[in-house]
Short mmCIF file of C-alpha atoms in Angstrom, two decimals:
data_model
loop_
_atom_site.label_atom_id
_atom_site.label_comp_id
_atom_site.label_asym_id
_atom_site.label_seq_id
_atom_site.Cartn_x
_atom_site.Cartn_y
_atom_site.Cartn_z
CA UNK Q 1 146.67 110.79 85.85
CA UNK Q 2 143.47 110.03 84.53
CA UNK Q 3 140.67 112.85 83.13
CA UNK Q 4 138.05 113.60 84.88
CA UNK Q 5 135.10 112.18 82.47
CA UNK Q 6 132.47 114.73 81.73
CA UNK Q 7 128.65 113.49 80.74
CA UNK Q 8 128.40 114.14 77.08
CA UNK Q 9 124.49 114.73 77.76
CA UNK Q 10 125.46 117.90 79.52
CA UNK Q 11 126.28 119.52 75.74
CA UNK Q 12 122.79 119.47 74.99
CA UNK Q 13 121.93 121.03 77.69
CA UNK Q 14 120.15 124.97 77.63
CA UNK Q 15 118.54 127.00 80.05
CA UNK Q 16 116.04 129.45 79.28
CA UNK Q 17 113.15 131.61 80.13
CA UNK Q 18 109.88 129.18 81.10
CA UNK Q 19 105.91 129.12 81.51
CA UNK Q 20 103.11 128.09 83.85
CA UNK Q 21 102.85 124.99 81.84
CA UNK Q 22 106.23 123.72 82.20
CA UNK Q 23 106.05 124.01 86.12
CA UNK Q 24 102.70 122.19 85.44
CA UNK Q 25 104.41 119.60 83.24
CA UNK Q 26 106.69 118.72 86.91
CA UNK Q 27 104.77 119.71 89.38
CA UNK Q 28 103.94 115.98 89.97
CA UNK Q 29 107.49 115.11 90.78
CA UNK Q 30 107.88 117.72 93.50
CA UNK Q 31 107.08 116.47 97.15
CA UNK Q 32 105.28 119.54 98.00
CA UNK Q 33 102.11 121.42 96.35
CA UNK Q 34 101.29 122.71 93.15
CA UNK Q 35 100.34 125.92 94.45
CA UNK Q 36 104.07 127.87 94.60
CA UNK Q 37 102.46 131.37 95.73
CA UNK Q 38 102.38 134.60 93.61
CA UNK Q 39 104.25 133.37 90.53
CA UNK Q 40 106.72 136.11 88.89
CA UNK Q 41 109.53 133.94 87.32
CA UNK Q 42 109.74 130.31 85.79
CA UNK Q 43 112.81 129.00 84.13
CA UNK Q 44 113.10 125.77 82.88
CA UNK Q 45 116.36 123.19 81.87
CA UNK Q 46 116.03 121.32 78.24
CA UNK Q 47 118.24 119.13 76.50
CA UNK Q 48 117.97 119.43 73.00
CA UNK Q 49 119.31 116.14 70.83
CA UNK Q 50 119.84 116.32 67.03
CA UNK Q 51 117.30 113.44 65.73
CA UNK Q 52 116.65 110.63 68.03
CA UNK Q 53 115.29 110.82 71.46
CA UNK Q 54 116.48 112.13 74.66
CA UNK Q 55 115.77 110.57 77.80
CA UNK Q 56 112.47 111.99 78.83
CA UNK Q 57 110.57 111.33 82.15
CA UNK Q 58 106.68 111.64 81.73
CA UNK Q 59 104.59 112.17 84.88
CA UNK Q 60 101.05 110.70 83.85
CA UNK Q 61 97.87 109.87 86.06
CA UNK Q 62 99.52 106.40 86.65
CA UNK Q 63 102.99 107.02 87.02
CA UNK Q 64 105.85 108.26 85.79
CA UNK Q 65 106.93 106.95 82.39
CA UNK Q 66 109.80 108.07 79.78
CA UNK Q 67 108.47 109.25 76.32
CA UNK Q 68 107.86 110.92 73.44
CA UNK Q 69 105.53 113.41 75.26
CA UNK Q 70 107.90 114.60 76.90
CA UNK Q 71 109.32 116.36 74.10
CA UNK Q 72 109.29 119.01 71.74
CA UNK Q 73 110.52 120.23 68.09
CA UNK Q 74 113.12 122.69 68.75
CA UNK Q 75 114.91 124.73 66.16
CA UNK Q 76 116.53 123.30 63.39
CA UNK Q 77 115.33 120.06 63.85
CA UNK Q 78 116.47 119.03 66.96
CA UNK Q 79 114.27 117.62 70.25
CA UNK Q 80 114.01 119.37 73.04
CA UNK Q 81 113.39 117.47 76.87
CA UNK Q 82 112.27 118.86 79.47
CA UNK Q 83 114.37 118.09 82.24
CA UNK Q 84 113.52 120.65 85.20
CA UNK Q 85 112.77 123.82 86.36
CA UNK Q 86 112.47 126.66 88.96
CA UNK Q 87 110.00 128.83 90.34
CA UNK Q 88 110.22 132.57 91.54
CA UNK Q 89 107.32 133.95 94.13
CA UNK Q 90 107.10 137.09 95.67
CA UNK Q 91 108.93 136.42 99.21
CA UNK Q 92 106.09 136.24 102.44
CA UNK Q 93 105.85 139.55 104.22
CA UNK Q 94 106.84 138.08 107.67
CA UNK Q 95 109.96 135.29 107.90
CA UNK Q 96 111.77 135.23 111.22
CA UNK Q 97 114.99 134.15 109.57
CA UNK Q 98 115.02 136.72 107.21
CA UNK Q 99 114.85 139.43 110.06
CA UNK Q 100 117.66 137.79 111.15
CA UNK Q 101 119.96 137.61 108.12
CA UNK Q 102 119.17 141.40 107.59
CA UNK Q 103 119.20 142.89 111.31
CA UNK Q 104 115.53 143.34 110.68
CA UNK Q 105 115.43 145.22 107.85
CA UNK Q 106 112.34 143.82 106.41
CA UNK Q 107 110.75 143.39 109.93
CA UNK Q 108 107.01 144.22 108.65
CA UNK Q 109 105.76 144.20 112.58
CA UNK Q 110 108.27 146.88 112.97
CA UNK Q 111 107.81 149.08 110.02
CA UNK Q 112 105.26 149.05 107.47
CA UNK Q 113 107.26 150.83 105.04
CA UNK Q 114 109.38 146.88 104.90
CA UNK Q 115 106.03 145.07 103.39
CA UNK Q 116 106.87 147.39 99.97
CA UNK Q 117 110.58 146.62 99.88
CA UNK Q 118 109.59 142.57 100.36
CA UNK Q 119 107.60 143.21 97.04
CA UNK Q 120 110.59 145.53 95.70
CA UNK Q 121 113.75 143.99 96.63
CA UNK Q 122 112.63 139.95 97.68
CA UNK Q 123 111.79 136.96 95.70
CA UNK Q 124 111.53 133.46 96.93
CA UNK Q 125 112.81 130.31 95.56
CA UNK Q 126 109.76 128.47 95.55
CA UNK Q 127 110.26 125.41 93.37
CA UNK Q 128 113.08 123.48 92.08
CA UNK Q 129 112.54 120.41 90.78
CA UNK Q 130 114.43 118.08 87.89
CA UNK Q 131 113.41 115.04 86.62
CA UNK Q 132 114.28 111.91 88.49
CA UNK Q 133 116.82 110.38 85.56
CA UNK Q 134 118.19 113.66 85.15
CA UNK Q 135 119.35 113.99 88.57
CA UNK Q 136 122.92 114.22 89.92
CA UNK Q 137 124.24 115.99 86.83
CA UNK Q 138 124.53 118.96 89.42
CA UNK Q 139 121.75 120.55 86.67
CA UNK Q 140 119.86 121.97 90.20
CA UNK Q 141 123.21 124.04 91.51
CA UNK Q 142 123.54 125.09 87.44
CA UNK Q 143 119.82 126.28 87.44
CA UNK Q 144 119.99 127.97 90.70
CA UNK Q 145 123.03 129.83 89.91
CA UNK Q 146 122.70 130.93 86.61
CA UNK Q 147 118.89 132.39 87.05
CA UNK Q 148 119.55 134.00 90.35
CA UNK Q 149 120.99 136.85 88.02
CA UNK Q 150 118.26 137.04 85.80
CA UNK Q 151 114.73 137.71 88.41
CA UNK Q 152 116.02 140.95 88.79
CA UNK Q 153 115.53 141.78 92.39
CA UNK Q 154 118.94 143.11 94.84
CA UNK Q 155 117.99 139.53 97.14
CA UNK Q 156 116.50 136.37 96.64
CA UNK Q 157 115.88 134.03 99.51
CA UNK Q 158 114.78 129.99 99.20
CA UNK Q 159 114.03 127.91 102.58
CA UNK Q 160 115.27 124.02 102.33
CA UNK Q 161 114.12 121.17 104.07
CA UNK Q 162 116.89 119.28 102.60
CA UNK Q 163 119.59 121.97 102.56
CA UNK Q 164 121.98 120.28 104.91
CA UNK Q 165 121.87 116.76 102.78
CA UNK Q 166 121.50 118.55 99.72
CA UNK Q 167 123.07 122.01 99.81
CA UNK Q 168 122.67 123.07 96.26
CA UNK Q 169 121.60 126.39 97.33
CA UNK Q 170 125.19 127.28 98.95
CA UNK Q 171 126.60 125.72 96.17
CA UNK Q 172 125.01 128.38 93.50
CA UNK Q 173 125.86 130.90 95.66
CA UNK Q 174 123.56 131.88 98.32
CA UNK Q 175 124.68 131.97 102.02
CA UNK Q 176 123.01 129.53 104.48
CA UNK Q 177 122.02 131.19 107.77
CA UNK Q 178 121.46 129.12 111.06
CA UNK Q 179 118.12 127.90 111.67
CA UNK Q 180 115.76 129.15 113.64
CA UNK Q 181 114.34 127.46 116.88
CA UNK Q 182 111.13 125.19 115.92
CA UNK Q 183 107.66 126.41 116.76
CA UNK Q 184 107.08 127.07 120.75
CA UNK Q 185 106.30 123.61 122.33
CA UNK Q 186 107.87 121.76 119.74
CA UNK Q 187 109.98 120.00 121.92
CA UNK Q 188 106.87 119.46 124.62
CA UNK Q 189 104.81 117.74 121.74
CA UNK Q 190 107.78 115.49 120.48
CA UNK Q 191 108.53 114.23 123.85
CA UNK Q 192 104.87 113.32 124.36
CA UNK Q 193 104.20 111.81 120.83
CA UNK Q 194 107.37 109.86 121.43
CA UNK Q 195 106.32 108.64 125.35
CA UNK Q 196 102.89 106.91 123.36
CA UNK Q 197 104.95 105.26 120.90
CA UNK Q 198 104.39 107.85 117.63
CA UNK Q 199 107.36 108.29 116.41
CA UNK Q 200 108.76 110.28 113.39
CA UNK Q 201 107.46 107.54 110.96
CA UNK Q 202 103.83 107.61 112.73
CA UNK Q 203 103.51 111.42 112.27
CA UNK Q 204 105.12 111.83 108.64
CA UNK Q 205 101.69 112.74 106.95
CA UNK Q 206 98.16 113.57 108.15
CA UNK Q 207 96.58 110.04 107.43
CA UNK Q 208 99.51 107.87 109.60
CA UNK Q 209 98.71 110.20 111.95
CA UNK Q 210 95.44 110.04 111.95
CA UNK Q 211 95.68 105.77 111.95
CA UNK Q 212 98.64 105.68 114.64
CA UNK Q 213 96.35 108.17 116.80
CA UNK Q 214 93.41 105.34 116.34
CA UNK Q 215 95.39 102.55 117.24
CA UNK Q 216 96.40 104.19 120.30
CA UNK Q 217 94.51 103.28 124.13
CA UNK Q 218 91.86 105.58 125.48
CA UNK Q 219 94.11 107.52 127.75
CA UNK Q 220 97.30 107.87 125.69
CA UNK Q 221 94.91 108.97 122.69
CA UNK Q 222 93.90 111.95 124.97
CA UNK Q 223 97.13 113.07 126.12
CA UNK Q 224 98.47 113.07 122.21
CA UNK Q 225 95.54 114.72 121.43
CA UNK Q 226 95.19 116.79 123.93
CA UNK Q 227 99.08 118.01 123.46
CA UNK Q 228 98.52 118.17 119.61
CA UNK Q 229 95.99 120.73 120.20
CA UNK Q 230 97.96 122.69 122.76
CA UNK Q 231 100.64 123.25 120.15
CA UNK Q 232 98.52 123.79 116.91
CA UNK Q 233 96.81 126.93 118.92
CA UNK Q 234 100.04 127.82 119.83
CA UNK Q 235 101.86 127.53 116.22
CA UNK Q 236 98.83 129.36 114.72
CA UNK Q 237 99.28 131.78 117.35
CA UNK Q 238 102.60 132.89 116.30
CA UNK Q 239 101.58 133.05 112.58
CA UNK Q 240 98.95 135.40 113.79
CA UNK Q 241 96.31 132.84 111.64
CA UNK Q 242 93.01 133.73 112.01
CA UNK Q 243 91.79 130.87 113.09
CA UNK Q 244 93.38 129.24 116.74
CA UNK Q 245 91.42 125.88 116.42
CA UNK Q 246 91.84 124.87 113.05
CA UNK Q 247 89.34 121.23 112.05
CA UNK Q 248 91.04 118.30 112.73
CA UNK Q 249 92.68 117.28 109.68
CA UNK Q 250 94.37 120.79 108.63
CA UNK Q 251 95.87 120.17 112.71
CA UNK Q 252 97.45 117.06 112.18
CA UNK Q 253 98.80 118.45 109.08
CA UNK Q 254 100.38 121.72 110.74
CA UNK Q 255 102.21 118.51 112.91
CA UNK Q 256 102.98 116.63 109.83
CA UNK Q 257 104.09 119.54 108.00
CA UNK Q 258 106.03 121.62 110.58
CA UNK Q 259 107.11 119.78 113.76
CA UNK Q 260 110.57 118.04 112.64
CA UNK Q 261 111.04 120.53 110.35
CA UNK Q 262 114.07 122.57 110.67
CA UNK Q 263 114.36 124.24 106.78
CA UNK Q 264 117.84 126.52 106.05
CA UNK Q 265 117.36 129.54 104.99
CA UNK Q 266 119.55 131.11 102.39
CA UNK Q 267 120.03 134.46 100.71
CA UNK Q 268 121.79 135.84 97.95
CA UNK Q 269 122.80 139.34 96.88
CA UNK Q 270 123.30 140.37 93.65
CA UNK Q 271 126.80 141.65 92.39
CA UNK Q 272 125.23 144.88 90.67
CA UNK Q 273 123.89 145.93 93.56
CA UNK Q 274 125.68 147.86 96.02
CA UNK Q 275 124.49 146.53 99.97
CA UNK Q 276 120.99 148.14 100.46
CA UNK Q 277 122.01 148.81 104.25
CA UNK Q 278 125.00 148.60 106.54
CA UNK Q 279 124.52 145.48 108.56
CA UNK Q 280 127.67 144.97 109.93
CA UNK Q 281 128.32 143.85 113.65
CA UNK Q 282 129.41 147.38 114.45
CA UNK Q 283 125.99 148.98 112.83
CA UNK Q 284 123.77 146.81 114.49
CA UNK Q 285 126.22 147.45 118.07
CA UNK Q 286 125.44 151.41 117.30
CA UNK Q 287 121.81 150.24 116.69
CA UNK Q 288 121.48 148.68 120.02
CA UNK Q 289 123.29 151.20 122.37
CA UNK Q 290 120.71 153.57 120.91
CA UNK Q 291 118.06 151.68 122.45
CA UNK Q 292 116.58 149.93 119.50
CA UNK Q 293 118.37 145.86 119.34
CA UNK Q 294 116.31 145.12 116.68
CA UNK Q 295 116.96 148.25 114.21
CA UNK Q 296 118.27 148.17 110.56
CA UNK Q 297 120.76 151.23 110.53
CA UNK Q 298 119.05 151.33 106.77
CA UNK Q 299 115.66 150.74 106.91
CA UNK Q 300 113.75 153.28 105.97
CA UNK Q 301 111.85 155.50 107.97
CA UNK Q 302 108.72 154.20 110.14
CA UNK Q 303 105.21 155.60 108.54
CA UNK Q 304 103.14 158.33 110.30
CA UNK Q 305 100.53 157.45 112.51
CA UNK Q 306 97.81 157.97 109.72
CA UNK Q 307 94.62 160.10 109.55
CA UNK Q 308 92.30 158.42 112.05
CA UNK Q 309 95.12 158.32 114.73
CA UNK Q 310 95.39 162.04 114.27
CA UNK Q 311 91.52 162.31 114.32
CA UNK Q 312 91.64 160.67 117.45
CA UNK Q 313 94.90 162.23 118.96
CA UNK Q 314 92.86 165.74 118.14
CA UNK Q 315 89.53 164.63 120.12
CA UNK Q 316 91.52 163.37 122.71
CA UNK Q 317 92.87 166.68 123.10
CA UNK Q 318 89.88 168.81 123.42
#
């Protein structure tokens, strides 16, 4: 039987403790924004080589090129490459699939004692990205699993587009929950898009939107339009944004963006921790029979009704 062959570049590699400049250093490479929230935690993979150069991937104004820049002198010696790295926000206050991995624990609507145990017990994989001839080394599972430990916090959560093609985040350790439904009229808007001819390819960014929209006739122009519109007031709706007609551009984005997505959401536990609430079947049963489906046997207690509704409780009385 013949060994399984290892990658010898894999010796070199370390994982440790990052900045805001080596996110900044990749950012380029990753499909979505710079911006990756309220920052808390950056780790970052490097492959440090004894003399010589490691293969280093440059992203520069023109492209992305391998070289020297890409490196640094590590200790004794040696080069260091930077080859990827992660990025830990504090978790969003509201995220349906949350409240449903959790039985609503962290349902902010519901309690507004959850908002301070998002901030206390959440983060939020925000960013992972490694550099294109680094990948399929598995180095994404490795840096997933072995800083999950290391943020700190009893949960972290991460949403995928790409989780089921490229499940890394199961494969670290964190559970994948269902999906939830796509926005309300999701389905209404693809089956009109798709009855004028714009398909998946003709919506996959704001601008071939925009163009496929202009090459369209008069009247099928106003229907898409027309149906875009219906389901951008609708979407923004939901989010509770405070704005229901957004400009144009920032629309066909939201459709771009959010209308064939269907991201998995993951969360992990860690092992130190003991489970911050009972959320078995049978707890959530006893939950429901009391009248309340959507309780956490564990959340905390709901807040008082606050000065001012006491001021006016007391007026209302006399």
């Amino acid at each position: 039987m013949t060994p399984a062959r290892t990658c010898t570049l894999l010796a070199g590699i370390r994982i440790q403790r990052g900045a805001r400049e080596d996110w900044d250093r990749l950012a380029p490479l990753h499909y979505r924004s710079h911006h990756a929230g309220a920052v808390t935690d950056i780790f970052r993979v490097v492959h440090r080589a004894a003399g010589g150069m490691s293969p280093g991937f440059v992203p520069t104004a023109s492209g992305l090129i391998p070289g020297r820049s890409a490196q640094a002198r590590g200790a004794a010696g040696q080069r260091e490459t930077l080859v990827g790295v992660i990025v830990y926000s504090r978790s969003p206050l509201s995220l349906a699939a949350r409240n449903r991995a959790t039985g609503g624990r962290y349902r902010v609507g519901r309690n507004l004692a959850a908002g301070r145990l998002v901030n206390e017990e959440l983060r939020i994989v925000s960013r992972v990205v490694i550099a294109p001839n680094w990948r399929g080394l598995g180095l994404a599972r490795r840096l997933v699993a072995e800083t999950l430990p290391r943020v700190g916090t009893p949960y972290v959560e991460a949403l995928a587009a790409m989780g089921r093609v490229h499940p890394f985040f199961e494969q670290a350790g964190m559970t994948a929950y269902p999906g939830a439904p796509g926005p309300a009229g999701s389905e209404r808007l693809r089956s009109a898009l798709e009855a004028v001819g714009l398909g998946r390819c003709a919506r996959r960014s704001a601008e071939a939107l925009e163009a496929a929209l202009k090459s369209l006739a008069p009247a099928a122009r106003r229907l898409a339009e027309r149906e875009i519109e219906r389901w951008a007031r609708s979407y923004l709706a939901a989010k509770n944004h405070r704005s229901r007609r957004p400009e144009r551009r920032r629309t066909l984005d939201l459709v771009a963006r959010h209308l064939d997505s269907a991201p998995v959401y993951y969360l992990w536990r860690a092992k130190s921790f003991e489970p911050i609430a009972d959320l078995s079947a049978e707890a959530l049963a006893k939950a429901e029979a009391r009248g309340d489906a959507n309780a956490d046997p564990g959340a905390p207690a709901p807040l008082g009704p606050g000065p001012r509704r006491e001021k006016r409780e007391k007026g209302a009385r006399r």
